[in-house]
Short mmCIF file of C-alpha atoms and ligand atoms in Angstrom, two decimals:
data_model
loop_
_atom_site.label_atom_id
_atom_site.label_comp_id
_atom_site.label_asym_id
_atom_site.label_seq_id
_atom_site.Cartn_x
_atom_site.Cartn_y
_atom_site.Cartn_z
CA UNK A 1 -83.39 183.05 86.49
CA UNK A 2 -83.16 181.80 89.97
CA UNK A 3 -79.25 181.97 91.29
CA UNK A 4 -79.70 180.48 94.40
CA UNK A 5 -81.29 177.15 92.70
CA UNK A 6 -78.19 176.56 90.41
CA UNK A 7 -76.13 177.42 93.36
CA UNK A 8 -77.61 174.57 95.64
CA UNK A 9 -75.28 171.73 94.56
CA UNK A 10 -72.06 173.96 95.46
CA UNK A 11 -73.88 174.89 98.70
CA UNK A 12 -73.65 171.58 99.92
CA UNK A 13 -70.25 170.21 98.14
CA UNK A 14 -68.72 172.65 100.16
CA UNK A 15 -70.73 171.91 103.47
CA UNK A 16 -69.22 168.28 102.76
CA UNK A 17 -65.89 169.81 102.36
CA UNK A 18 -65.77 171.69 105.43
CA UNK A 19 -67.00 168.40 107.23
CA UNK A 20 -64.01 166.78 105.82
CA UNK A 21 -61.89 169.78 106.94
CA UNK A 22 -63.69 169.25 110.13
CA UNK A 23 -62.78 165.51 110.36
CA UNK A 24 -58.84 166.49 109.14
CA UNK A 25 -58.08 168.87 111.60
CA UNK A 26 -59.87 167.52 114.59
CA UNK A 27 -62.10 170.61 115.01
CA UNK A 28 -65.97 170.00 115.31
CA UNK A 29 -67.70 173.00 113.78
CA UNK A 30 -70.81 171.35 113.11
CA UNK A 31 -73.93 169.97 115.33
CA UNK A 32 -76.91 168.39 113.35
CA UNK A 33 -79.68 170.04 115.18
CA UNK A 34 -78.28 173.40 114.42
CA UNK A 35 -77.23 172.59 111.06
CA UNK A 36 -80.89 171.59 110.33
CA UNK A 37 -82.33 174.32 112.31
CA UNK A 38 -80.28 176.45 109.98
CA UNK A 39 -81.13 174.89 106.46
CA UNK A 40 -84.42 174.94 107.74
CA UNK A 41 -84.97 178.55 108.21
CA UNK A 42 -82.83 178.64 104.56
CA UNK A 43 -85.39 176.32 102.94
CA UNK A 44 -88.43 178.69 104.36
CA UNK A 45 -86.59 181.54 103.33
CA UNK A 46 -86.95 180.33 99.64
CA UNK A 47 -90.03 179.23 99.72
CA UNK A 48 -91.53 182.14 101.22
CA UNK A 49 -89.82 184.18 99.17
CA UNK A 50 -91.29 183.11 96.42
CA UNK A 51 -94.38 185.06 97.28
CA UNK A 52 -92.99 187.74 99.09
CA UNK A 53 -90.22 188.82 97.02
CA UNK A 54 -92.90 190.61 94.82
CA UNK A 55 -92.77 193.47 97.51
CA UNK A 56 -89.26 194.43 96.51
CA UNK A 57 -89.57 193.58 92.81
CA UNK A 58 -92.81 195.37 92.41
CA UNK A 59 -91.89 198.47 94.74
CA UNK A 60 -88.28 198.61 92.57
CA UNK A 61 -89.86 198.56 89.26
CA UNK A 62 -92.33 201.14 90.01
CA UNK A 63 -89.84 203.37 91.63
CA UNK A 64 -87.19 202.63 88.13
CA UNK A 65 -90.20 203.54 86.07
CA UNK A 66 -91.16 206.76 87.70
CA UNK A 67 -88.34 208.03 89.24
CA UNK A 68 -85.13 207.38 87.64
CA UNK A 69 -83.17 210.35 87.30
CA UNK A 70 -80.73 208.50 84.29
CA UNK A 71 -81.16 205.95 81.61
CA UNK A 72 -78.25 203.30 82.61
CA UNK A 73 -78.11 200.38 79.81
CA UNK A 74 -77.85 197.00 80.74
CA UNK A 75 -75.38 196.80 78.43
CA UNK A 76 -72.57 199.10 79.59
CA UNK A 77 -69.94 196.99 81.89
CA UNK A 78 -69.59 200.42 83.64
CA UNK A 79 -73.27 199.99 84.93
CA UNK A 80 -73.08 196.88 86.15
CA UNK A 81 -69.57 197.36 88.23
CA UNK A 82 -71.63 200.77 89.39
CA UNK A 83 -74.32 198.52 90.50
CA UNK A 84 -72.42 196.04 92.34
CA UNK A 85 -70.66 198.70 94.26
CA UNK A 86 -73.80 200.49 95.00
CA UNK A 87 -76.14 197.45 95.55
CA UNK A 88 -73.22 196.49 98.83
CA UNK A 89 -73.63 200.22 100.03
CA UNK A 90 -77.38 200.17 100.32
CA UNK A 91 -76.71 196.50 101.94
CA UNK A 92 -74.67 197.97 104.18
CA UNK A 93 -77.05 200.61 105.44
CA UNK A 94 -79.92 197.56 105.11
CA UNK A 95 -78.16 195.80 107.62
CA UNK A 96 -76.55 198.18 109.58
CA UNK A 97 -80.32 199.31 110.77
CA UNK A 98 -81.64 195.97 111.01
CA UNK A 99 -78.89 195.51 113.85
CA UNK A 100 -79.37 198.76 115.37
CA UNK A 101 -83.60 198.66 115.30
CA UNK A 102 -86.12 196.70 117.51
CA UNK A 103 -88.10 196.09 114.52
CA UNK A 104 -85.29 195.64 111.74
CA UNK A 105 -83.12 193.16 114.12
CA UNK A 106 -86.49 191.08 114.33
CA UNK A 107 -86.16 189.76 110.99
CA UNK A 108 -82.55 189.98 110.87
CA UNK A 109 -81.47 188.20 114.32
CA UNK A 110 -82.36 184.44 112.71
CA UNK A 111 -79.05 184.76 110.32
CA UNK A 112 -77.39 185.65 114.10
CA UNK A 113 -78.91 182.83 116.12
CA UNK A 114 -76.98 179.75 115.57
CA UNK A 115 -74.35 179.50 118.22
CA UNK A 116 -71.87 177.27 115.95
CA UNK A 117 -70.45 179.25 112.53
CA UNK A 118 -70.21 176.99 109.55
CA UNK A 119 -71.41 177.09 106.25
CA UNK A 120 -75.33 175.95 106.98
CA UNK A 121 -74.51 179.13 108.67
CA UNK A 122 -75.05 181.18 105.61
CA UNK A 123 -78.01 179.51 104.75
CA UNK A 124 -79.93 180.55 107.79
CA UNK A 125 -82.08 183.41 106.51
CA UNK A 126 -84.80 185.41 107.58
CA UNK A 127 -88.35 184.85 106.30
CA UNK A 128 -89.50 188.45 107.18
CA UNK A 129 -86.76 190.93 105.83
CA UNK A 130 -88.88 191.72 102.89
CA UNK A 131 -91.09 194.08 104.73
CA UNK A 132 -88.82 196.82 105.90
CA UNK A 133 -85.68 195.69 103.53
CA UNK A 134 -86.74 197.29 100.00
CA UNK A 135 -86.56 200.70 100.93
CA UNK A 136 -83.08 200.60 101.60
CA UNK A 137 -82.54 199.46 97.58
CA UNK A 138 -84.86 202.59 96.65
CA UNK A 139 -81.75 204.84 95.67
CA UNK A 140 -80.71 202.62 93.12
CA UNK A 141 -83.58 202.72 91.08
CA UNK A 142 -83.85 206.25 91.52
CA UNK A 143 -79.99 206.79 89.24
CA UNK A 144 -81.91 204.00 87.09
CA UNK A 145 -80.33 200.99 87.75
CA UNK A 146 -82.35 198.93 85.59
CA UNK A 147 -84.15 195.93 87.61
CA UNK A 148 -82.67 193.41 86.07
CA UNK A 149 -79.50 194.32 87.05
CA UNK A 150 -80.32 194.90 89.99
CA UNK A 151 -81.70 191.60 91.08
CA UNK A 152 -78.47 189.92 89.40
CA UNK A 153 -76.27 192.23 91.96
CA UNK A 154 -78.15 191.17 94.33
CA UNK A 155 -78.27 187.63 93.71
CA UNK A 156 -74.10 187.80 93.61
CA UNK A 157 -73.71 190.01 96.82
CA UNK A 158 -75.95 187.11 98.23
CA UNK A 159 -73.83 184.35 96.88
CA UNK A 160 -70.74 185.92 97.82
CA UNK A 161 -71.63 185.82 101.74
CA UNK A 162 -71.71 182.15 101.32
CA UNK A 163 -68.05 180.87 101.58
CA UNK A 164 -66.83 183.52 104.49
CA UNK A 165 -69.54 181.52 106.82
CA UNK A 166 -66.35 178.96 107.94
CA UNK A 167 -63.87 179.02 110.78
CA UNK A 168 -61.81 176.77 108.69
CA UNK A 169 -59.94 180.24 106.55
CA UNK A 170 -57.69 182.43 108.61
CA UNK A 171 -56.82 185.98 108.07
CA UNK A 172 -56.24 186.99 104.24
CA UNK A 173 -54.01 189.67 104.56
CA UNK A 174 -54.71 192.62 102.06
CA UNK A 175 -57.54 190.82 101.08
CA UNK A 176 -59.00 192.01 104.67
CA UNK A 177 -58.46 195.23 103.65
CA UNK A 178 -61.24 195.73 100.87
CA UNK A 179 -63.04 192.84 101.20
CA UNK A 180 -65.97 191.05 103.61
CA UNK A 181 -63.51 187.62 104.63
CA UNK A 182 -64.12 184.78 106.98
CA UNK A 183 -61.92 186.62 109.58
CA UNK A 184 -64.02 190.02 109.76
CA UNK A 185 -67.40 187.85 109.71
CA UNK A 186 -66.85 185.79 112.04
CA UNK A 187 -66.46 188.97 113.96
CA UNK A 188 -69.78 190.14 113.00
CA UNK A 189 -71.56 187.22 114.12
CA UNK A 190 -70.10 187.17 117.81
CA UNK A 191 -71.88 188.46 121.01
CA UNK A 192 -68.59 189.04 122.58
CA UNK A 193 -69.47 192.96 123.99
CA UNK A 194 -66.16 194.11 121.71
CA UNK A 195 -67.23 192.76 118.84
CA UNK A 196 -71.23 193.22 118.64
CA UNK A 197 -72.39 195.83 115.49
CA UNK A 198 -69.63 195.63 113.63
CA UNK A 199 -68.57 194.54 110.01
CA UNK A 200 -71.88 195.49 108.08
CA UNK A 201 -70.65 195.40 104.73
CA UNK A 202 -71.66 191.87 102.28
CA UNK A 203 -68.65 192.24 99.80
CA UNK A 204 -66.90 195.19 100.56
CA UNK A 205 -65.63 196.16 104.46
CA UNK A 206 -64.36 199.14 102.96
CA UNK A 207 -67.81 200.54 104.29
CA UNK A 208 -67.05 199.36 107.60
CA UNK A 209 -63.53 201.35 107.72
CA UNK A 210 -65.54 204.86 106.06
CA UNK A 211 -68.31 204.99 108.71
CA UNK A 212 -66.50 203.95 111.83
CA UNK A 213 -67.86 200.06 112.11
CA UNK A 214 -64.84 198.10 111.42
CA UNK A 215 -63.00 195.64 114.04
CA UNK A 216 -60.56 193.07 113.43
CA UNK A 217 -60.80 189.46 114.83
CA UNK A 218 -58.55 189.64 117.94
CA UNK A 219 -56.39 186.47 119.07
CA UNK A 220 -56.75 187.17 122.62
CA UNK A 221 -60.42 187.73 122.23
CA UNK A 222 -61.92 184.07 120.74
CA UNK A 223 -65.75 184.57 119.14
CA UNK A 224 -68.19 183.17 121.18
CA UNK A 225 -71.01 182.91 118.05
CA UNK A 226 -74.83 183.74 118.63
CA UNK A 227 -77.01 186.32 120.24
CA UNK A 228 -77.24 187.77 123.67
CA UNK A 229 -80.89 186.53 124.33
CA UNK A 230 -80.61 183.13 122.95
CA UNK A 231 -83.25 181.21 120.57
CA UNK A 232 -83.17 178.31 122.90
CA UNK A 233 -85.25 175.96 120.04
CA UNK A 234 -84.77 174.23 117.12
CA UNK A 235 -87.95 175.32 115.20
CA UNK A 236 -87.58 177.58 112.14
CA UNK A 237 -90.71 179.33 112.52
CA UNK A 238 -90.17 180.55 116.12
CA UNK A 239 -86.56 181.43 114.81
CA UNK A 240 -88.54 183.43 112.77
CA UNK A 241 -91.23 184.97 115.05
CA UNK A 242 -88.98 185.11 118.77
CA UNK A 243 -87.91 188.78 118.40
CA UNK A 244 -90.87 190.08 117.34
CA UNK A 245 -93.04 188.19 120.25
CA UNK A 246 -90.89 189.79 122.53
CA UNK A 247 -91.20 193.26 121.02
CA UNK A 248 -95.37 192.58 121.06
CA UNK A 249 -95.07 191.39 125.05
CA UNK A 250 -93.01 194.17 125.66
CA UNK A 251 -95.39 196.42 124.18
CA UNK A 252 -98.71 194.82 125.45
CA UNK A 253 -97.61 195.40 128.99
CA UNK A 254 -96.84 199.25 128.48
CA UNK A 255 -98.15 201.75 130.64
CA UNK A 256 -97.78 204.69 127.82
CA UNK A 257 -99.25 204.38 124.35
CA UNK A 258 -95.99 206.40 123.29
CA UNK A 259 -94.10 203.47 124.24
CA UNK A 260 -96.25 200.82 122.51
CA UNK A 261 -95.94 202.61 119.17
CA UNK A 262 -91.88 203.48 119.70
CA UNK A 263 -90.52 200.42 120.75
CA UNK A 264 -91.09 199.12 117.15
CA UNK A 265 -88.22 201.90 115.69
CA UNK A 266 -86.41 202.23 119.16
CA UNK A 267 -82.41 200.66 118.87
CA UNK A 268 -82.28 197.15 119.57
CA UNK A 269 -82.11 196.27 123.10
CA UNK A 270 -84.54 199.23 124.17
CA UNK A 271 -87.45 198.39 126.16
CA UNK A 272 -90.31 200.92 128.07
CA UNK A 273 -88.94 201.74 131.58
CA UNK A 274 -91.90 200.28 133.32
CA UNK A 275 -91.57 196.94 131.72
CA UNK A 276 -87.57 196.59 132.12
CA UNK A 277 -88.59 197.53 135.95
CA UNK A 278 -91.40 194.51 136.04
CA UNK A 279 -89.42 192.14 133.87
CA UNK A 280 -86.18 192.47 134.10
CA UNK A 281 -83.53 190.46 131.76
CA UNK A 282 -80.46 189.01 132.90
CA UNK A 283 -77.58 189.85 131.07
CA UNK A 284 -75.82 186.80 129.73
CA UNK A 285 -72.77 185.86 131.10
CA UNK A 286 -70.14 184.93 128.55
CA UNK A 287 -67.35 183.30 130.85
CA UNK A 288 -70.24 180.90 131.19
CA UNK A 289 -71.76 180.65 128.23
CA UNK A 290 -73.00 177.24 127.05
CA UNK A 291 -74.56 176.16 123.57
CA UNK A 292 -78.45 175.30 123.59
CA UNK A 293 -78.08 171.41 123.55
CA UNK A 294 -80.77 168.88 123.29
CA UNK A 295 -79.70 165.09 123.93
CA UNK A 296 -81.07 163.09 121.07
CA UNK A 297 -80.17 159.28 120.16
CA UNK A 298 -78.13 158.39 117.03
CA UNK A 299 -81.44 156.64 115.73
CA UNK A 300 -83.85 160.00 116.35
CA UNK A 301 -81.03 161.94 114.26
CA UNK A 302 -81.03 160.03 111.82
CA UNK A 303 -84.89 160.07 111.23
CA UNK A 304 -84.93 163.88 111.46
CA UNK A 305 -81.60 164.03 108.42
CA UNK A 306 -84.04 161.77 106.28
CA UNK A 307 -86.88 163.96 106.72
CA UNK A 308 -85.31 167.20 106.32
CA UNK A 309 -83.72 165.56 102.89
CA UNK A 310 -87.29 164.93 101.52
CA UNK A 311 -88.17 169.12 102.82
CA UNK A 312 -85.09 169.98 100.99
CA UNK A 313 -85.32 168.08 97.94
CA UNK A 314 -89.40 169.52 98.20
CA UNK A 315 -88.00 173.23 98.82
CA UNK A 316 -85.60 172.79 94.99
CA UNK A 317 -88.40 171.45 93.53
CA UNK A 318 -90.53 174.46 94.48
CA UNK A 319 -87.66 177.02 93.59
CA UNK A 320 -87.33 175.22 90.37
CA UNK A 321 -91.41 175.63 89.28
CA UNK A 322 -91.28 179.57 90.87
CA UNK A 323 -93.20 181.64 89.01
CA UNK A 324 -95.60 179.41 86.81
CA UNK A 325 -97.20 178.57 89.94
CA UNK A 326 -100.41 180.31 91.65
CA UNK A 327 -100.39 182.06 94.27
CA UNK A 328 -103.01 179.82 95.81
CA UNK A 329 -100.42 176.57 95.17
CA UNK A 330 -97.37 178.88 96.40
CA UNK A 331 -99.22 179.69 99.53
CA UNK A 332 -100.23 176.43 100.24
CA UNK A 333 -96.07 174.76 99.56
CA UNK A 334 -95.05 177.67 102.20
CA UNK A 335 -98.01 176.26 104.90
CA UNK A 336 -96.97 172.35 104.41
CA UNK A 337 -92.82 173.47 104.40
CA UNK A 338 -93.39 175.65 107.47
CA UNK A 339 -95.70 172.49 109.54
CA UNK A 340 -93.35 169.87 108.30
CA UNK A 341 -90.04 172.13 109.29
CA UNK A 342 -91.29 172.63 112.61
CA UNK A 343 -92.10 168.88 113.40
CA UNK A 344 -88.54 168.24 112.32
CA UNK A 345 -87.63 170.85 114.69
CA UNK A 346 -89.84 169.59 117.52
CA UNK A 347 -88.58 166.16 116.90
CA UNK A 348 -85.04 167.38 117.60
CA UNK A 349 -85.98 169.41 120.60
CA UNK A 350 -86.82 165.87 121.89
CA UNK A 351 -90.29 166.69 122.75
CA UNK A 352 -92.42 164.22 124.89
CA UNK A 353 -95.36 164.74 122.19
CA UNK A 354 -92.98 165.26 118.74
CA UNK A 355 -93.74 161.54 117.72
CA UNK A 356 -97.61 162.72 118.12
CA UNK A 357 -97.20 165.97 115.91
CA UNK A 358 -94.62 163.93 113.06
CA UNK A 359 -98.04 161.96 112.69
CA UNK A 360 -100.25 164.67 112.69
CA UNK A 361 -97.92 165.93 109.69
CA UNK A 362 -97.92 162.56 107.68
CA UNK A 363 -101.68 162.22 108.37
CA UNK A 364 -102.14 166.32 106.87
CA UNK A 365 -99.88 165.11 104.25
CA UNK A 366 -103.18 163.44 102.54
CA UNK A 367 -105.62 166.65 102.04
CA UNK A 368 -102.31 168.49 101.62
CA UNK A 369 -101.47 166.67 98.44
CA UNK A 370 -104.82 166.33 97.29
CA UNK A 371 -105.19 170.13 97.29
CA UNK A 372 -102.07 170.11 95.65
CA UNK A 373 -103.40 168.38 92.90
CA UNK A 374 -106.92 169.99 92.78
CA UNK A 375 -104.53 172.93 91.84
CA UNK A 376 -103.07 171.90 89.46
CA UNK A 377 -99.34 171.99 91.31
CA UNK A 378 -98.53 168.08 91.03
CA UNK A 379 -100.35 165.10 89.07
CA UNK A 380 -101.53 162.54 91.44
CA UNK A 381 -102.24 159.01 89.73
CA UNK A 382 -102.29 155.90 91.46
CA UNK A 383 -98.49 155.32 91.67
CA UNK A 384 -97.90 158.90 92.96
CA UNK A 385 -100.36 158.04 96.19
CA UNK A 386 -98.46 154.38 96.50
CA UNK A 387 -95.15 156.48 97.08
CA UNK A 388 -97.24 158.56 98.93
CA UNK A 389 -98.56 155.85 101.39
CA UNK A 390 -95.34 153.58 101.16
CA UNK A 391 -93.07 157.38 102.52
CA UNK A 392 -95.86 157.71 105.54
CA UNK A 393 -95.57 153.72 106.62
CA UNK A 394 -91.96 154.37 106.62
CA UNK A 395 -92.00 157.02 108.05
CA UNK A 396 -94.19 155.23 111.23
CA UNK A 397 -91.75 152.75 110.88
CA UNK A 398 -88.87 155.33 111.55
CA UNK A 399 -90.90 157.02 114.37
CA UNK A 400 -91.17 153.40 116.37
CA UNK A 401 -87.38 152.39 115.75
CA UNK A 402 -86.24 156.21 116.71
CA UNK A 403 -88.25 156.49 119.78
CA UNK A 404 -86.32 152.91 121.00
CA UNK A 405 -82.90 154.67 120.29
CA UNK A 406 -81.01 156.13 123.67
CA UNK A 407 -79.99 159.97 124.01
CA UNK A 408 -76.63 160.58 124.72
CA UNK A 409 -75.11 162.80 127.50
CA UNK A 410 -74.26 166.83 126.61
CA UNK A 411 -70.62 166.66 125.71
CA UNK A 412 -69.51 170.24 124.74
CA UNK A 413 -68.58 170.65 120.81
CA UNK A 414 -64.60 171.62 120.66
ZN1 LIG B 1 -76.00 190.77 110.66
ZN1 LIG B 2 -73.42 186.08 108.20
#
């Protein structure tokens, strides 16, 4: 059973809530492009982890089989309250290193890079944490935490994150005590020097306050949200790729091998001597920090909401089929999601040759659907390719009305 699919419609009643909240209280938490670029690295999350999440499962099953030092029934309530405690502990340590590693943070940093905090917030998850993150789950199949209670902790620890993504819910008194809140996340996701690696835990902070991590949101201290070396785009696969191109450039221009293997495991931040030296990085100046802004007109917005809608609706439909699909069909839903997402972003990066690539992707749609079919995914009779051909003309038409529509000037979000 897939959690996150059933939990889709609550995802977004409460992202409409917390515009309403928005709207009531005369705060504006919320900027479409980085709400999209968010959902958008959420939506490729999903679909790639359809194929990928066979690492973990496969590398946890094996590990339950062979190495479990105690059989733990699925039926004893005991086992499962041990497993939800446990699962947050090896999440803590999970993300703990993938702050404090070049490598780790590389996957990790997209959940970090959107400089607003809202509840599309949550959704913006890494594509690549399934290479490194498994090993940190190990120990629980080794006491014999039996898989599938595992992946059900893990799907609630996931869902529990959700709701503390809002600036809307002030400190929670005791309730900051034990638990992960909005208050000690918000913390967590600010590059604000005194707040930076803290707050690891997903449920429980309780970690936090054992192994020296904790900090409290000050009032004199406001969260300025993002990372130190900014994403400065609104395409989901670069969100994706950014840290670990820098990590490869870093390590291509290396004078010592020993540095070019290293750098990978290093803490984040660490570069080889000779490269900091030859290409130095400025330090970013919060007292004049500004969010990455790209003027768009009201029509262009609107064109890029309707197309992420149909990526979305594409991305449940895909979660909703999982497993009885091939591999081959999988791979090829993760290669159209990923080219589509990324002309959405382009298009809201306001790029002179976006309208070019938005037709490139409704032109690929054609062989991309017929392969679809030829696999079996979707069934594609003569009404199917009318829809087909009556989205792309409207689509052209949205393209030629957008492009007429004016960008605004920057005004800073309050
Ligand atoms: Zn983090
Ligand atoms: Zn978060």
């Amino acid at each position: 059973m897939n959690y996150v699919l059933y939990a889709v419609p609550f995802f977004f009643l409460l992202i409409g809530l917390e515009l309403l909240a928005d709207r009531w209280r005369g705060m504006r938490t919320y900027r479409l492009a980085d709400a999209l670029n968010s959902l958008s690295a959420g939506v490729l999350s999903q679909a790639t982890g359809i194929l990928t999440k066979v690492v973990g499962l496969l590398t946890y099953a094996f590990a339950w089989e062979h190495l479990a030092l105690f059989e733990l029934s699925e039926s004893s309530l005991w086992v499962w309250l041990f497993a939800f405690v446990f699962y947050d502990f090896c999440y803590y340590w999970n993300h703990r290193l993938g702050h404090e590693r070049n490598v780790l943070w590389a996957a990790h940093a997209v959940h970090h890079q959107s400089e607003d905090y809202n509840l599309s917030t949550a959704l913006r998850q890494t594509s690549t944490g399934f290479i490194f993150g498994w090993i940190f789950y190990l120990p629980m199949a080794v006491v014999g935490v039996p898989p599938l209670v595992f992946l059900t902790v893990a799907a609630l620890n996931l869902l529990y994150q959700f709701w503390v993504h809002t600036r809307h819910i002030p400190k929670l008194g005791w309730f900051e005590w034990l638990f992960i809140t909005p208050s000690n996340h918000r913390v967590h996701h600010a590059q604000n020097p005194i707040y930076m690696d803290r707050n690891y835990g997903g449920v429980f902070i309780v970690w936090d306050r054992i192994f020296g991590t904790f900090q409290e949101e000050l009032d004199e201290e406001p969260v300025v949200f993002g990372v130190t070396v900014p994403l400065a785009s609104w395409n989901p696969l670069w969100a994706n790729l950014q840290v670990y191109a820098g990590l490869w450039n870093d390590a291509r221009r290396a004078g010592a091998w020993w540095d070019r293997l290293r750098i990978w495991f290093m803490p984040t931040g660490w570069r080889p001597a000779d490269v900091a030296a030859r290409y130095p990085q400025a330090k970013a100046d919060l007292s004049h920090f500004r969010k990455f802004e790209v003027p768009l007109g009201r029509g262009a917005q609107v064109y890029a909401l309707l197309q992420f809608v149909c990526y979305l609706l594409a991305g449940v439909w895909l979660l909703a089929q999982g497993d009885s699909l091939a591999i081959g069909a999988v791979l090829l839903a993760c290669l159209w999601m990923a080219l589509g997402l990324c002309s959405i972003g382009m298009w809201l990066e306001n790029r002179s040759n976006a309208w070019q690539m938005e037709c490139l992707r409704l032109v690929s749609n054609l062989p991309a659907f017929w392969l679809a079919g030829e696999l079996g995914m979707l069934t594609l009779d003569a009404s199917a390719w009318t829809w087909l051909i009556a989205y792309s003309l409207a689509s052209l038409l949205g393209i030629w009305l957008a492009r007429g529509s004016a960008a605004p000037a920057l005004t800073p979000p309050v």
